[in-house]
Coordinates of C-alpha atoms in Angstrom, one line a residue:
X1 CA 12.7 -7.2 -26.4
X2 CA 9.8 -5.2 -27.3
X3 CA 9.0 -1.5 -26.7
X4 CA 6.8 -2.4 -23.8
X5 CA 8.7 -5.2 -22.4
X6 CA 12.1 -2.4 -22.3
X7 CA 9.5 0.6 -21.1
X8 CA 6.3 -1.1 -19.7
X9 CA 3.8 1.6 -18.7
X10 CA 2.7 1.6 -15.0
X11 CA 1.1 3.5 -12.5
X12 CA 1.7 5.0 -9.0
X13 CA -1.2 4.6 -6.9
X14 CA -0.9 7.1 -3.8
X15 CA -4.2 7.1 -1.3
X16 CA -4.4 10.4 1.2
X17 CA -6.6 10.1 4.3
X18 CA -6.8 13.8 5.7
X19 CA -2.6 14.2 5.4
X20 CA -2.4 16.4 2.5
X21 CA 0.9 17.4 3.1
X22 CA 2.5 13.9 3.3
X23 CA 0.4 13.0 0.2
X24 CA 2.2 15.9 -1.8
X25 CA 5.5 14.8 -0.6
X26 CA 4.9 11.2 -1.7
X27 CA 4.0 12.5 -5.0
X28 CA 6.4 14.7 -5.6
X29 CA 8.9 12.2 -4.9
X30 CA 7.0 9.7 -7.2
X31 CA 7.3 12.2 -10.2
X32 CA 10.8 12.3 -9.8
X33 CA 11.1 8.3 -10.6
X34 CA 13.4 7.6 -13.7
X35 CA 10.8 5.5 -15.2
X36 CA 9.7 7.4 -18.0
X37 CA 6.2 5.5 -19.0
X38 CA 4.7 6.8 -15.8
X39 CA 1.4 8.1 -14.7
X40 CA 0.3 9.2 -11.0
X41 CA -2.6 9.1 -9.3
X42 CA -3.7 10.2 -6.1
X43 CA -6.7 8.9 -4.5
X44 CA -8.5 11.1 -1.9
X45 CA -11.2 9.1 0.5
X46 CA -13.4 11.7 1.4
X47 CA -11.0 13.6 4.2
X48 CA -13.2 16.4 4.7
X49 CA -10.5 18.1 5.3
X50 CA -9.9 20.4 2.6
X51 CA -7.2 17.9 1.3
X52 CA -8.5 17.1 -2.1
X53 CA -8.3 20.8 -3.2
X54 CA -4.9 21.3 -1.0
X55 CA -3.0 18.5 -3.0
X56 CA -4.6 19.6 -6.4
X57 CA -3.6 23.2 -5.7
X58 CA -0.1 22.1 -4.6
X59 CA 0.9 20.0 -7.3
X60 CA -0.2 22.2 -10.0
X61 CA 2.1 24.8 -8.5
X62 CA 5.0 22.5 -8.8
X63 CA 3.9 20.9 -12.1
X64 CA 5.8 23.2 -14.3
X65 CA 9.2 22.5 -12.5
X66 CA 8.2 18.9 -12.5
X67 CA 7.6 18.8 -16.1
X68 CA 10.4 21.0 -17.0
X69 CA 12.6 18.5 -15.1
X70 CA 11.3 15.4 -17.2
X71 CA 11.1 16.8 -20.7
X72 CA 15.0 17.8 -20.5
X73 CA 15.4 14.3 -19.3
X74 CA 13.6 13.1 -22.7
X75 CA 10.1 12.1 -21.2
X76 CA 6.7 12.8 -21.3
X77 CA 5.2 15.7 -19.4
X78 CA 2.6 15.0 -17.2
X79 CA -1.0 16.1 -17.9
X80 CA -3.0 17.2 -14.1
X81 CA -6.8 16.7 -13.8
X82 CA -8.8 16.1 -10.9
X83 CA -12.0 13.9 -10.9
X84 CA -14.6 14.2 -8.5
X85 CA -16.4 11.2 -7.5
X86 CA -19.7 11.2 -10.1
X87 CA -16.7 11.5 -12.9
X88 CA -15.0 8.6 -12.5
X89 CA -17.1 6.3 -14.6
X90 CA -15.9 8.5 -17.5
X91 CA -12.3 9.8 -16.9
X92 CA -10.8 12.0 -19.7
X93 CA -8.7 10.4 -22.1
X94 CA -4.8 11.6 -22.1
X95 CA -3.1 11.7 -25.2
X96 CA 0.2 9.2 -25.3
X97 CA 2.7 12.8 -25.5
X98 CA 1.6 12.9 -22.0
X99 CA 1.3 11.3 -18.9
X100 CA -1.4 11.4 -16.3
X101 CA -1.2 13.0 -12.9
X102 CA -4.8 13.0 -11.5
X103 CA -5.8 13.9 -7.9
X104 CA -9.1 11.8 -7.4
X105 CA -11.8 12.1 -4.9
X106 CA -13.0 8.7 -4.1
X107 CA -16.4 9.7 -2.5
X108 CA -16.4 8.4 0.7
X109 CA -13.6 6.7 2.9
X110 CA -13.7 2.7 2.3
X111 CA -10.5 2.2 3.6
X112 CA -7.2 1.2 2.3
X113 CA -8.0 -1.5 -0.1
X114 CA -11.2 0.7 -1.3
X115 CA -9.0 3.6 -2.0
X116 CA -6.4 1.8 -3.6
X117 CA -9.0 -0.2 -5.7
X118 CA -10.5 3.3 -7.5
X119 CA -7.1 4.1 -8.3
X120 CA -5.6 0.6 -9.8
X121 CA -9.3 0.4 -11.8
X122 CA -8.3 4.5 -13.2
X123 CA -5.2 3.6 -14.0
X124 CA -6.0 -0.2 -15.9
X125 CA -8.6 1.8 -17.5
X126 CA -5.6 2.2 -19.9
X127 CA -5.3 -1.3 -21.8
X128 CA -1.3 -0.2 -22.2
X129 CA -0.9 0.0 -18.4
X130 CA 0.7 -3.4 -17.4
X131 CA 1.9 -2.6 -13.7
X132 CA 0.4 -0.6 -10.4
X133 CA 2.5 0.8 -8.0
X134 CA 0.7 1.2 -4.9
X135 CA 2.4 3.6 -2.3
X136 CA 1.2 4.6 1.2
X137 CA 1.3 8.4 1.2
X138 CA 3.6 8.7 3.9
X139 CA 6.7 6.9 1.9
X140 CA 9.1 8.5 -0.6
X141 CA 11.2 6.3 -3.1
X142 CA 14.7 6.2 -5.0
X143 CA 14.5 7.5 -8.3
X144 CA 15.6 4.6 -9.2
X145 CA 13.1 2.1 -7.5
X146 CA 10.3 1.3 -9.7
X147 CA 13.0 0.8 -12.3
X148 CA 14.6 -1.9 -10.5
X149 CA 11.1 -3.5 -9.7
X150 CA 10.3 -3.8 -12.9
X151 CA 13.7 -5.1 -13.9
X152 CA 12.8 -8.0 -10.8
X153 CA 9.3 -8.6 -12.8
X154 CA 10.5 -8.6 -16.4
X155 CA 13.4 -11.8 -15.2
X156 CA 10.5 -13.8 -13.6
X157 CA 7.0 -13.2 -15.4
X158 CA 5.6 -15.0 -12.7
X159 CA 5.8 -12.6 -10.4
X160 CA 2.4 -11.1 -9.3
X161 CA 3.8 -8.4 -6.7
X162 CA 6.7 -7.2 -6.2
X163 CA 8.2 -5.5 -2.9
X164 CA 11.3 -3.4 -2.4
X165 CA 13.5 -2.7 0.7
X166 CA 11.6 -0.5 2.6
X167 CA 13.6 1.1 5.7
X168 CA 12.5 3.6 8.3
X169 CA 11.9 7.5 6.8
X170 CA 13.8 9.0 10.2
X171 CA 16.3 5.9 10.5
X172 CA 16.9 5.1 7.1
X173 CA 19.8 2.6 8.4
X174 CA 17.1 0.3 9.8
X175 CA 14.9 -2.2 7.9
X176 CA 10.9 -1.9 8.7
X177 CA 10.7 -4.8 5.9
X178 CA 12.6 -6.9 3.3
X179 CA 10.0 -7.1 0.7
X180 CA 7.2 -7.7 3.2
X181 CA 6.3 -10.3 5.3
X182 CA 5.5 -14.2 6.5
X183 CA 2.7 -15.8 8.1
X184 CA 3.5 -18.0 11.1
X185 CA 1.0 -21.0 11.7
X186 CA 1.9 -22.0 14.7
X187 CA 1.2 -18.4 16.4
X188 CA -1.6 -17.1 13.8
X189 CA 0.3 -14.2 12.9
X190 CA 2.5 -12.2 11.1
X191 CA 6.2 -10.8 11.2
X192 CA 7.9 -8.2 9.0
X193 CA 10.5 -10.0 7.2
X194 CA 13.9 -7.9 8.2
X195 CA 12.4 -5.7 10.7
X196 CA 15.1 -3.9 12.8
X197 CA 18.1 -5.6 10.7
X198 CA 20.5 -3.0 9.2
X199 CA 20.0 -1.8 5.9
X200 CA 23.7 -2.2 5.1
X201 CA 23.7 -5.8 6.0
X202 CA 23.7 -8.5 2.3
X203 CA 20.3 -9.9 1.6
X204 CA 19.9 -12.7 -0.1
X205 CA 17.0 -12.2 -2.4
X206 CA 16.3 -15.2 -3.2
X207 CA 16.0 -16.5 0.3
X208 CA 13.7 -13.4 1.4
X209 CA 11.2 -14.9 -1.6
X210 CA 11.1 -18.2 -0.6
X211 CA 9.7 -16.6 2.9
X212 CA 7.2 -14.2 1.7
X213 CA 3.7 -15.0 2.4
X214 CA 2.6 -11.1 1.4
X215 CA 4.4 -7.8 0.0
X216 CA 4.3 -4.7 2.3
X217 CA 1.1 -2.9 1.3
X218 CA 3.7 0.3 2.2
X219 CA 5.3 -0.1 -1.4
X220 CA 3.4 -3.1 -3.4
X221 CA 4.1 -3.4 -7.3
X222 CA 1.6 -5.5 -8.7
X223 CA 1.0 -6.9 -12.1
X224 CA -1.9 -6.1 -14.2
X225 CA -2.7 -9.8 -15.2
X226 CA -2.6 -11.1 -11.4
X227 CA -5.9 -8.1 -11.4
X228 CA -7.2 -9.5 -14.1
X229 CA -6.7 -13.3 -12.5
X230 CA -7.6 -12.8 -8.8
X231 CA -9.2 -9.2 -8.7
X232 CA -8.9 -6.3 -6.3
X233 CA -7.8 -6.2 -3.2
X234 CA -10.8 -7.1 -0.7
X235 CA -12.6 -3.9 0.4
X236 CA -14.1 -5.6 3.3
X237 CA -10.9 -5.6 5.6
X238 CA -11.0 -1.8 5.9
X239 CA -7.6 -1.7 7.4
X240 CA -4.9 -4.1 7.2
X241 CA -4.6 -8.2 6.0
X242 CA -5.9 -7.5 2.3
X243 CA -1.7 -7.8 1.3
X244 CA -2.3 -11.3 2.8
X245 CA -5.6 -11.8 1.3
X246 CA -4.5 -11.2 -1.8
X247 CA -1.4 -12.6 -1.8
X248 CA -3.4 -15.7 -0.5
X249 CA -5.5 -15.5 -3.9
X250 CA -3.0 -15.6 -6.0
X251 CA -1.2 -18.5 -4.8
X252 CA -0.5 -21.5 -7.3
X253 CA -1.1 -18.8 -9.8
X254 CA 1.3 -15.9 -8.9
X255 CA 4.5 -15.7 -7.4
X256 CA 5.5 -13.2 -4.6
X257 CA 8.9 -11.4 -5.6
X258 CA 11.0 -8.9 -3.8
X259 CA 13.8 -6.9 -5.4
X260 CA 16.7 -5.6 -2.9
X261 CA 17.5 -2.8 -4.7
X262 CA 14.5 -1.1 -5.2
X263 CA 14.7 1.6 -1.7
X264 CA 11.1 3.0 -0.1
X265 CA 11.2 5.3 3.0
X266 CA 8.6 4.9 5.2
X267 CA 7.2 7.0 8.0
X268 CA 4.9 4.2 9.7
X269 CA 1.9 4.8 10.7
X270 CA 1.3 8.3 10.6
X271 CA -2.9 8.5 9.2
X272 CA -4.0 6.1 11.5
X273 CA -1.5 6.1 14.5
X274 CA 0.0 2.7 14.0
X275 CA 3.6 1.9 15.5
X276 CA 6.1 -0.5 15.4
X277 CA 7.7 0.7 18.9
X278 CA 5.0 0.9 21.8
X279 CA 1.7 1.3 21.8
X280 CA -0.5 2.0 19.0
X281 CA -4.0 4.3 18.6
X282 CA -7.1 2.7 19.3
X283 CA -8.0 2.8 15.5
X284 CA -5.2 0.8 14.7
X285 CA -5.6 -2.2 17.3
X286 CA -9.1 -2.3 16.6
X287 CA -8.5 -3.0 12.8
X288 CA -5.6 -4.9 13.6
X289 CA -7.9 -7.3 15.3
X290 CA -10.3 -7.2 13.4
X291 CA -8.7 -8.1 10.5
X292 CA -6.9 -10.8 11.3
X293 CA -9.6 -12.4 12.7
X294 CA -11.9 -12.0 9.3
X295 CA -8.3 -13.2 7.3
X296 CA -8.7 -16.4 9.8
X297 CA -12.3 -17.3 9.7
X298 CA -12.0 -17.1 5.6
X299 CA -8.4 -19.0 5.4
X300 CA -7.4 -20.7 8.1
X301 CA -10.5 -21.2 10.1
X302 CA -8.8 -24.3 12.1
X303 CA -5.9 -21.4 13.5
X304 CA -8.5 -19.5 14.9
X305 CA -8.0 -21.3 19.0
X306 CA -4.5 -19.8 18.4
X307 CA -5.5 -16.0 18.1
X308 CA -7.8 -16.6 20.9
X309 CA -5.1 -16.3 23.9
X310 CA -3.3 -13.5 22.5
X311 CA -6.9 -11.5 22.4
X312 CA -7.4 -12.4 26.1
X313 CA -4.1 -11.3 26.7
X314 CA -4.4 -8.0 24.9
X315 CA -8.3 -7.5 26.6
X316 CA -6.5 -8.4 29.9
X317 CA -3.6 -5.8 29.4
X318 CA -6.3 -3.3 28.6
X319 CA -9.1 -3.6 31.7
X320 CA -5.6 -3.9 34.2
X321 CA -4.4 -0.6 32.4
X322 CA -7.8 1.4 33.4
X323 CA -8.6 1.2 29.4
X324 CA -12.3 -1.0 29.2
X325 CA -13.5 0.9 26.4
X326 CA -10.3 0.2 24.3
X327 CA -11.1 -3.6 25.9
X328 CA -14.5 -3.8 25.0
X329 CA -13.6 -3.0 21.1
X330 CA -11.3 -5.6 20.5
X331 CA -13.9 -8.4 21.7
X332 CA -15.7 -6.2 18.7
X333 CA -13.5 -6.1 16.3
X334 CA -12.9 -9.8 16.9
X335 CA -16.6 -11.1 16.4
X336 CA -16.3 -8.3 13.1
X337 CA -18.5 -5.7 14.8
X338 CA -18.0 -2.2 14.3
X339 CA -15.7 0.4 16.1
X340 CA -17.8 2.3 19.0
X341 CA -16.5 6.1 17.9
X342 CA -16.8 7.3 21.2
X343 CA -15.4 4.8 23.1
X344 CA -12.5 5.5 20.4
X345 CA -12.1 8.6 20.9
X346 CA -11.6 8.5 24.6
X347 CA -8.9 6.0 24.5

């Protein structure tokens, strides 16, 4: 086994959207993985909030103890920069003592896949870096968790993405996913693999991979030659699908993979007000929809009379609940207009 086949370089790739605070967290907990090759770096999409200098300032205050905490476990300290978005075409090199912890402002808020995308490109901008991590920045992870993900990916170089265990932050004995999640044709949807189950009850691994039609976007490890094959994640979803998309993609060339010992804690939802129990923000179902319906028309434009009764449905539920503006936006966001802000704001 070679050096970078026992200690294959990868990156975290942690995107804040005006929740600082969870982003540090998330970092924090990221520089605390056992994996020793390991940079980190945290996307901000223009919050306007202050939060690209908050996290900056915060993680250089803990930065010492961080360091100090790795180089008496034998690894390389981390180096912290920030880059603004006019820098980013020419990022500082970092010497191979070190490790790269950058806080990076995006420039302007593209969404999820967007975000993401200007941090996987950063950290590829390495040729050694074979793997991106991507984390939402409200999850924290085992020390132990990218390890075993790249253990998963080093038995079956087929893999393209990889997804972990991921289980509720605040009820950490309940599954939100196993891995991620499967497409159902016959409804034109999606369901979390495992969602609900206890996370003391036996998986069998193998049996969650032969289901998975994407990887939780929550905690995605995804190989640098599966970039290099399909490309980025699709900035034009905004919010949600693109796991699908670009799990889609990569079919016939890439395997999905999902190692059970690898442990994510997720808080769900909290940037955008999604929710797995009751009812979510207006943001959310309006992206939700929208989505789904753009995933659709691109790959399965025969299912889209299936998604048709559940919009009436959810339209329906909304006028009868004294809602129309939150109506009225999900026949937009089906048709791929845009979000009325307003109208958003009042629901």
């Amino acid at each position: 086994m070679t050096q970078s086949q026992a200690n294959p370089r990868a990156a975290v790739i942690i995107l804040n959207w005006r929740a600082a605070a969870d982003t540090v967290q998330c970092a924090l907990s990221a520089a605390a993985l056992d994996h020793e090759n390991l940079d980190i770096i945290v996307c901000d999409n223009a919050s306007g909030d202050g939060s690209f200098e908050a996290i900056g300032a915060s993680l250089a205050e803990q930065l010492p103890t961080i360091n100090q905490h790795r180089v008496a476990r034998g690894m390389r300290p981390f180096v912290q920069g920030a880059l603004e978005a006019s820098t980013l075409a020419t990022p500082p090199h970092v010497d191979d003592a070190s490790r790269r912890l950058w806080v990076v402002q995006t420039g302007r808020n593209g969404g999820y896949a967007a975000g993401n995308n200007v941090g996987a490109r950063l950290a590829l901008a390495e040729p050694d870096v074979e793997y991106v991590w991507i984390l939402n920045n409200d999850t924290r992870v085992e020390p132990d968790a990218m390890t075993r993900l790249l253990e998963r990916m080093a038995q079956d170089p087929a893999i393209g993405i990889c997804g972990a265990k991921v289980v509720y932050l605040e009820n950490p004995d309940r599954v939100q996913s196993l891995g991620g999640g499967r497409f159902l044709r016959g409804r034109a949807r999606c369901e979390l693999i495992g969602m609900g189950s206890s996370a003391q009850t036996p998986v069998d691994a193998g049996a969650v991979e032969a289901t998975l039609s994407y990887v939780n976007g929550a905690a995605a490890l995804v190989r640098r030659t599966l970039i290099e094959t399909v490309g980025y994640m699709d900035e034009g979803y905004f919010l949600y699908w693109e796991e699908i998309d670009w799990a889609v993609r990569a079919a016939g060339r890439f395997r999905l993979g999902y190692c059970d010992a690898a442990k994510v804690y997720h808080r769900v939802g909290m940037s955008i007000g999604t929710s797995d129990d009751g009812q979510s923000s207006m943001l959310s179902e309006f992206y939700l929809t929208r989505s789904k319906f753009r995933f659709l028309r691109r790959h399965h434009p025969g299912l889209l009379l299936l998604a048709l009764p559940n919009l009436g449905r959810a339209v329906v539920r909304e006028l009868l609940a004294g809602r129309p503006a939150r109506a009225r936006n999900l026949l937009v966001a089906a048709v791929g207009g845009r979000l009325q802000p307003s109208a958003a704001a009042r629901a």
